[in-house]
Amino acid sequence: MNISMKTLTTYFRKTLGLFVLFSLAGIQVALALTFNSAQQYATNPNAKYVINSDLNGDGTPDIIVMNDTDSNISVFLSDGAGAYLAKVDYPTGVGAFGASSGDFDGINGADIAVSNALSNTISIFLNNGDGTFAAKTDYATGFKALSIMSIDLDGVNGIDLAVANDSSDNVSVFLNNGNGTFAAKVDYPAGNAPRIIVNGDFDGINGPDLAVVNQLSDNISVLLNNGNGTFAAKVDYAAGASPLAITSGELY
């Protein structure tokens, strides 16, 4: 049996040069970046997605890797000097796809939430305070949970979660109970095959709203927050063919 081992590659900034040029037309800023040589760390064979968060409170970002067919995540803690310790794996649901990090229980630092595409669940890992994690707690989602994001949607009880469910064409919202546990999901219809979810205060009132990109209906769906973590019916906007990604920000 042949086993393929993948690696995680990191690049660390070596120097930063900042050049500021004054002119009558204004100020021009040029950034010159150079990097040290790559460092590689062994992952699981089916590592696919990665996020970063300071998990052990040392002020430097740690790395979380989703291993979908292995149904686990790998946590690489920073040594604080630009290198990473060997991975520690934590079992998830089946088909770990997306992840987000936030302090869900208000203690012990950043926790982790993982969306599991094949078991239709999310897995919550609460931090022990040192970058190690308690066993997962699972919550049911819609079908084929792909993208997951964490943000305070109702203004109380801390960070909430929202998940895009590709095969049930909806978004699941999980409101935090204030202690790192979550109320049962509330589902909101989206377009056909929502893949990626983002947030932003799109109307300037009532806090964070949600938007998803719908691959098979060639549009995006915007869900406006009612101010309490519930959402108005979606409004759809046409996109190009088979859109796969979405981001939010002020463009002008």
Short mmCIF file of C-alpha atoms in Angstrom, two decimals:
data_model
loop_
_atom_site.label_atom_id
_atom_site.label_comp_id
_atom_site.label_asym_id
_atom_site.label_seq_id
_atom_site.Cartn_x
_atom_site.Cartn_y
_atom_site.Cartn_z
CA MET A 1 0.00 0.00 0.00
CA ASN A 2 1.40 3.39 -0.98
CA ILE A 3 0.65 6.28 1.35
CA SER A 4 1.05 9.82 0.06
CA MET A 5 2.16 12.30 2.71
CA LYS A 6 1.33 15.94 2.14
CA THR A 7 3.15 18.83 3.71
CA LEU A 8 2.23 22.24 5.04
CA THR A 9 4.49 24.97 3.68
CA THR A 10 5.01 28.26 5.50
CA TYR A 11 6.91 31.39 4.54
CA PHE A 12 7.98 33.92 7.13
CA ARG A 13 8.71 37.53 6.40
CA LYS A 14 12.41 38.28 6.58
CA THR A 15 12.47 42.04 6.08
CA LEU A 16 10.00 44.82 5.51
CA GLY A 17 11.05 47.95 3.68
CA LEU A 18 8.73 50.95 3.74
CA PHE A 19 9.39 53.81 1.34
CA VAL A 20 7.29 56.98 1.53
CA LEU A 21 7.53 59.49 -1.31
CA PHE A 22 5.97 62.92 -0.93
CA SER A 23 4.78 64.77 -4.00
CA LEU A 24 2.29 67.42 -5.02
CA ALA A 25 -0.06 64.65 -6.11
CA GLY A 26 -0.12 63.17 -2.63
CA ILE A 27 1.72 60.39 -0.86
CA GLN A 28 2.94 57.25 -2.56
CA VAL A 29 3.75 54.20 -0.43
CA ALA A 30 5.76 51.23 -1.70
CA LEU A 31 6.19 48.02 0.27
CA ALA A 32 9.18 45.77 -0.36
CA LEU A 33 8.82 42.30 1.10
CA THR A 34 11.29 39.44 1.13
CA PHE A 35 10.83 36.04 2.72
CA ASN A 36 12.97 33.37 4.27
CA SER A 37 13.07 29.96 2.61
CA ALA A 38 10.01 27.72 2.96
CA GLN A 39 9.50 25.49 5.97
CA GLN A 40 7.48 22.32 5.49
CA TYR A 41 5.53 20.32 8.06
CA ALA A 42 3.99 16.88 7.60
CA THR A 43 0.19 16.81 7.39
CA ASN A 44 -2.30 14.06 6.72
CA PRO A 45 -2.52 12.76 3.12
CA ASN A 46 -5.84 14.50 2.44
CA ALA A 47 -5.17 17.95 3.86
CA LYS A 48 -7.17 20.49 1.87
CA TYR A 49 -7.97 23.71 3.70
CA VAL A 50 -6.20 25.84 6.29
CA ILE A 51 -6.98 28.74 8.62
CA ASN A 52 -4.95 30.47 11.33
CA SER A 53 -5.73 31.72 14.82
CA ASP A 54 -3.82 32.33 18.03
CA LEU A 55 -4.85 29.20 19.91
CA ASN A 56 -2.43 29.22 22.84
CA GLY A 57 -2.43 32.93 23.64
CA ASP A 58 1.23 33.62 22.86
CA GLY A 59 0.45 36.37 20.37
CA THR A 60 1.51 34.44 17.28
CA PRO A 61 -0.82 32.67 14.83
CA ASP A 62 -1.23 28.92 15.01
CA ILE A 63 -2.45 26.79 12.09
CA ILE A 64 -5.53 24.59 11.70
CA VAL A 65 -5.73 22.18 8.75
CA MET A 66 -8.91 20.40 7.61
CA ASN A 67 -8.44 16.78 6.52
CA ASP A 68 -11.71 15.89 4.81
CA THR A 69 -11.39 12.19 4.01
CA ASP A 70 -9.54 11.56 7.27
CA SER A 71 -12.38 13.29 9.15
CA ASN A 72 -10.13 15.24 11.49
CA ILE A 73 -8.29 18.50 11.91
CA SER A 74 -4.59 19.00 12.52
CA VAL A 75 -3.45 21.75 14.87
CA PHE A 76 0.08 23.16 14.48
CA LEU A 77 1.05 25.36 17.42
CA SER A 78 3.62 28.08 16.85
CA ASP A 79 6.78 27.97 18.93
CA GLY A 80 6.72 31.77 19.02
CA ALA A 81 9.90 32.04 16.97
CA GLY A 82 8.61 31.41 13.47
CA ALA A 83 8.44 27.62 13.53
CA TYR A 84 5.68 25.14 14.36
CA LEU A 85 5.43 22.10 16.58
CA ALA A 86 4.38 18.72 15.20
CA LYS A 87 0.67 18.47 14.47
CA VAL A 88 -1.93 17.22 16.92
CA ASP A 89 -5.01 15.63 15.33
CA TYR A 90 -8.57 15.93 16.63
CA PRO A 91 -11.42 13.78 15.26
CA THR A 92 -14.31 15.66 13.61
CA GLY A 93 -17.46 14.53 11.92
CA VAL A 94 -17.25 12.89 8.51
CA GLY A 95 -15.80 15.01 5.72
CA ALA A 96 -14.29 17.97 7.57
CA PHE A 97 -14.58 20.80 5.06
CA GLY A 98 -14.50 24.30 6.56
CA ALA A 99 -13.44 25.84 9.85
CA SER A 100 -13.70 29.06 11.80
CA SER A 101 -12.20 30.17 15.09
CA GLY A 102 -13.48 32.36 17.90
CA ASP A 103 -13.78 32.45 21.69
CA PHE A 104 -17.14 30.69 21.91
CA ASP A 105 -17.29 30.20 25.68
CA GLY A 106 -15.60 33.45 26.73
CA ILE A 107 -12.77 31.67 28.52
CA ASN A 108 -9.50 29.95 27.62
CA GLY A 109 -9.00 31.70 24.30
CA ALA A 110 -9.87 30.83 20.72
CA ASP A 111 -12.01 27.76 20.07
CA ILE A 112 -12.62 25.97 16.75
CA ALA A 113 -15.78 25.16 14.77
CA VAL A 114 -15.64 22.72 11.85
CA SER A 115 -18.26 22.00 9.19
CA ASN A 116 -18.58 18.33 8.23
CA ALA A 117 -19.92 17.91 4.70
CA LEU A 118 -20.70 14.19 4.82
CA SER A 119 -22.15 13.82 8.31
CA ASN A 120 -24.23 17.03 8.06
CA THR A 121 -22.89 18.39 11.32
CA ILE A 122 -20.62 20.97 12.81
CA SER A 123 -18.04 20.03 15.44
CA ILE A 124 -17.17 22.45 18.24
CA PHE A 125 -13.78 22.19 19.97
CA LEU A 126 -13.41 24.23 23.16
CA ASN A 127 -9.92 25.35 24.08
CA ASN A 128 -8.37 24.07 27.32
CA GLY A 129 -6.45 27.34 27.53
CA ASP A 130 -3.15 26.07 26.16
CA GLY A 131 -3.99 25.32 22.54
CA THR A 132 -5.19 21.81 23.25
CA PHE A 133 -8.86 21.01 22.90
CA ALA A 134 -11.64 19.10 24.62
CA ALA A 135 -13.45 16.40 22.68
CA LYS A 136 -15.83 17.73 20.06
CA THR A 137 -19.51 18.51 20.50
CA ASP A 138 -21.60 18.04 17.36
CA TYR A 139 -24.67 19.92 16.14
CA ALA A 140 -26.87 18.95 13.21
CA THR A 141 -26.77 21.15 10.11
CA GLY A 142 -28.50 20.97 6.75
CA PHE A 143 -27.24 18.63 4.04
CA LYS A 144 -23.60 18.94 2.97
CA ALA A 145 -22.40 21.68 5.31
CA LEU A 146 -19.55 23.42 3.51
CA SER A 147 -18.55 26.91 4.59
CA ILE A 148 -18.77 28.07 8.21
CA MET A 149 -18.21 31.50 9.76
CA SER A 150 -18.24 32.86 13.30
CA ILE A 151 -19.46 36.30 14.40
CA ASP A 152 -21.80 37.78 17.02
CA LEU A 153 -25.11 37.89 15.14
CA ASP A 154 -27.53 38.81 17.94
CA GLY A 155 -25.43 41.15 20.09
CA VAL A 156 -25.68 38.92 23.17
CA ASN A 157 -24.04 35.77 24.49
CA GLY A 158 -20.91 35.98 22.40
CA ILE A 159 -19.93 34.56 19.03
CA ASP A 160 -22.52 32.76 16.92
CA LEU A 161 -22.13 30.52 13.86
CA ALA A 162 -23.58 30.40 10.36
CA VAL A 163 -23.18 27.55 7.87
CA ALA A 164 -23.84 27.25 4.13
CA ASN A 165 -25.52 23.91 3.31
CA ASP A 166 -24.82 23.03 -0.31
CA SER A 167 -27.32 20.21 -0.81
CA SER A 168 -30.26 21.58 1.19
CA ASP A 169 -30.03 25.05 -0.38
CA ASN A 170 -30.09 26.93 2.89
CA VAL A 171 -28.13 28.60 5.65
CA SER A 172 -28.11 27.30 9.23
CA VAL A 173 -27.67 29.84 12.04
CA PHE A 174 -26.54 28.70 15.49
CA LEU A 175 -26.94 31.26 18.28
CA ASN A 176 -24.57 30.99 21.23
CA ASN A 177 -26.08 30.23 24.64
CA GLY A 178 -23.27 32.24 26.23
CA ASN A 179 -21.21 29.31 27.44
CA GLY A 180 -19.87 27.78 24.24
CA THR A 181 -22.95 25.67 23.62
CA PHE A 182 -25.36 26.56 20.84
CA ALA A 183 -29.10 26.56 20.34
CA ALA A 184 -30.48 24.25 17.67
CA LYS A 185 -30.07 25.58 14.16
CA VAL A 186 -32.52 27.90 12.46
CA ASP A 187 -32.54 27.44 8.68
CA TYR A 188 -32.97 30.18 6.08
CA PRO A 189 -33.52 29.42 2.37
CA ALA A 190 -30.75 30.39 -0.04
CA GLY A 191 -30.25 29.77 -3.75
CA ASN A 192 -29.26 26.49 -5.36
CA ALA A 193 -26.06 25.00 -3.90
CA PRO A 194 -24.77 27.70 -1.54
CA ARG A 195 -21.07 27.08 -1.06
CA ILE A 196 -19.40 30.00 0.67
CA ILE A 197 -20.84 32.30 3.36
CA VAL A 198 -19.62 35.75 4.40
CA ASN A 199 -20.88 38.51 6.68
CA GLY A 200 -20.99 42.28 6.67
CA ASP A 201 -23.26 45.07 7.83
CA PHE A 202 -24.76 45.57 4.39
CA ASP A 203 -27.58 47.94 5.37
CA GLY A 204 -25.81 49.81 8.17
CA ILE A 205 -28.38 48.79 10.77
CA ASN A 206 -29.14 45.78 12.94
CA GLY A 207 -25.64 44.34 12.92
CA PRO A 208 -23.99 41.69 10.74
CA ASP A 209 -25.90 40.41 7.72
CA LEU A 210 -25.12 37.27 5.71
CA ALA A 211 -24.43 36.55 2.06
CA VAL A 212 -23.87 33.25 0.26
CA VAL A 213 -22.75 32.40 -3.26
CA ASN A 214 -24.99 29.88 -5.04
CA GLN A 215 -23.10 27.81 -7.59
CA LEU A 216 -26.00 26.18 -9.43
CA SER A 217 -28.40 29.13 -9.54
CA ASP A 218 -25.70 31.57 -10.66
CA ASN A 219 -26.45 34.18 -8.02
CA ILE A 220 -25.81 35.37 -4.50
CA SER A 221 -28.36 35.51 -1.69
CA VAL A 222 -28.30 38.32 0.87
CA LEU A 223 -29.95 37.80 4.28
CA LEU A 224 -30.47 40.98 6.30
CA ASN A 225 -30.29 40.77 10.07
CA ASN A 226 -33.41 41.74 12.01
CA GLY A 227 -31.15 42.88 14.87
CA ASN A 228 -31.61 39.83 17.05
CA GLY A 229 -29.84 37.12 15.08
CA THR A 230 -32.88 36.24 13.00
CA PHE A 231 -32.95 37.12 9.31
CA ALA A 232 -35.34 38.47 6.71
CA ALA A 233 -36.09 36.44 3.59
CA LYS A 234 -33.25 36.34 1.11
CA VAL A 235 -32.79 38.80 -1.73
CA ASP A 236 -31.02 37.33 -4.75
CA TYR A 237 -28.59 39.06 -7.09
CA ALA A 238 -27.42 37.59 -10.39
CA ALA A 239 -23.79 36.52 -10.74
CA GLY A 240 -21.77 34.89 -13.50
CA ALA A 241 -21.97 31.22 -14.39
CA SER A 242 -21.22 28.76 -11.58
CA PRO A 243 -19.87 31.26 -9.03
CA LEU A 244 -17.70 29.63 -6.39
CA ALA A 245 -16.40 32.40 -4.11
CA ILE A 246 -17.62 35.54 -2.39
CA THR A 247 -16.13 38.22 -0.19
CA SER A 248 -17.45 41.39 1.41
CA GLY A 249 -15.99 44.83 1.98
CA GLU A 250 -16.41 48.50 1.24
CA LEU A 251 -15.52 49.09 -2.40
CA TYR A 252 -15.75 52.85 -2.51
#
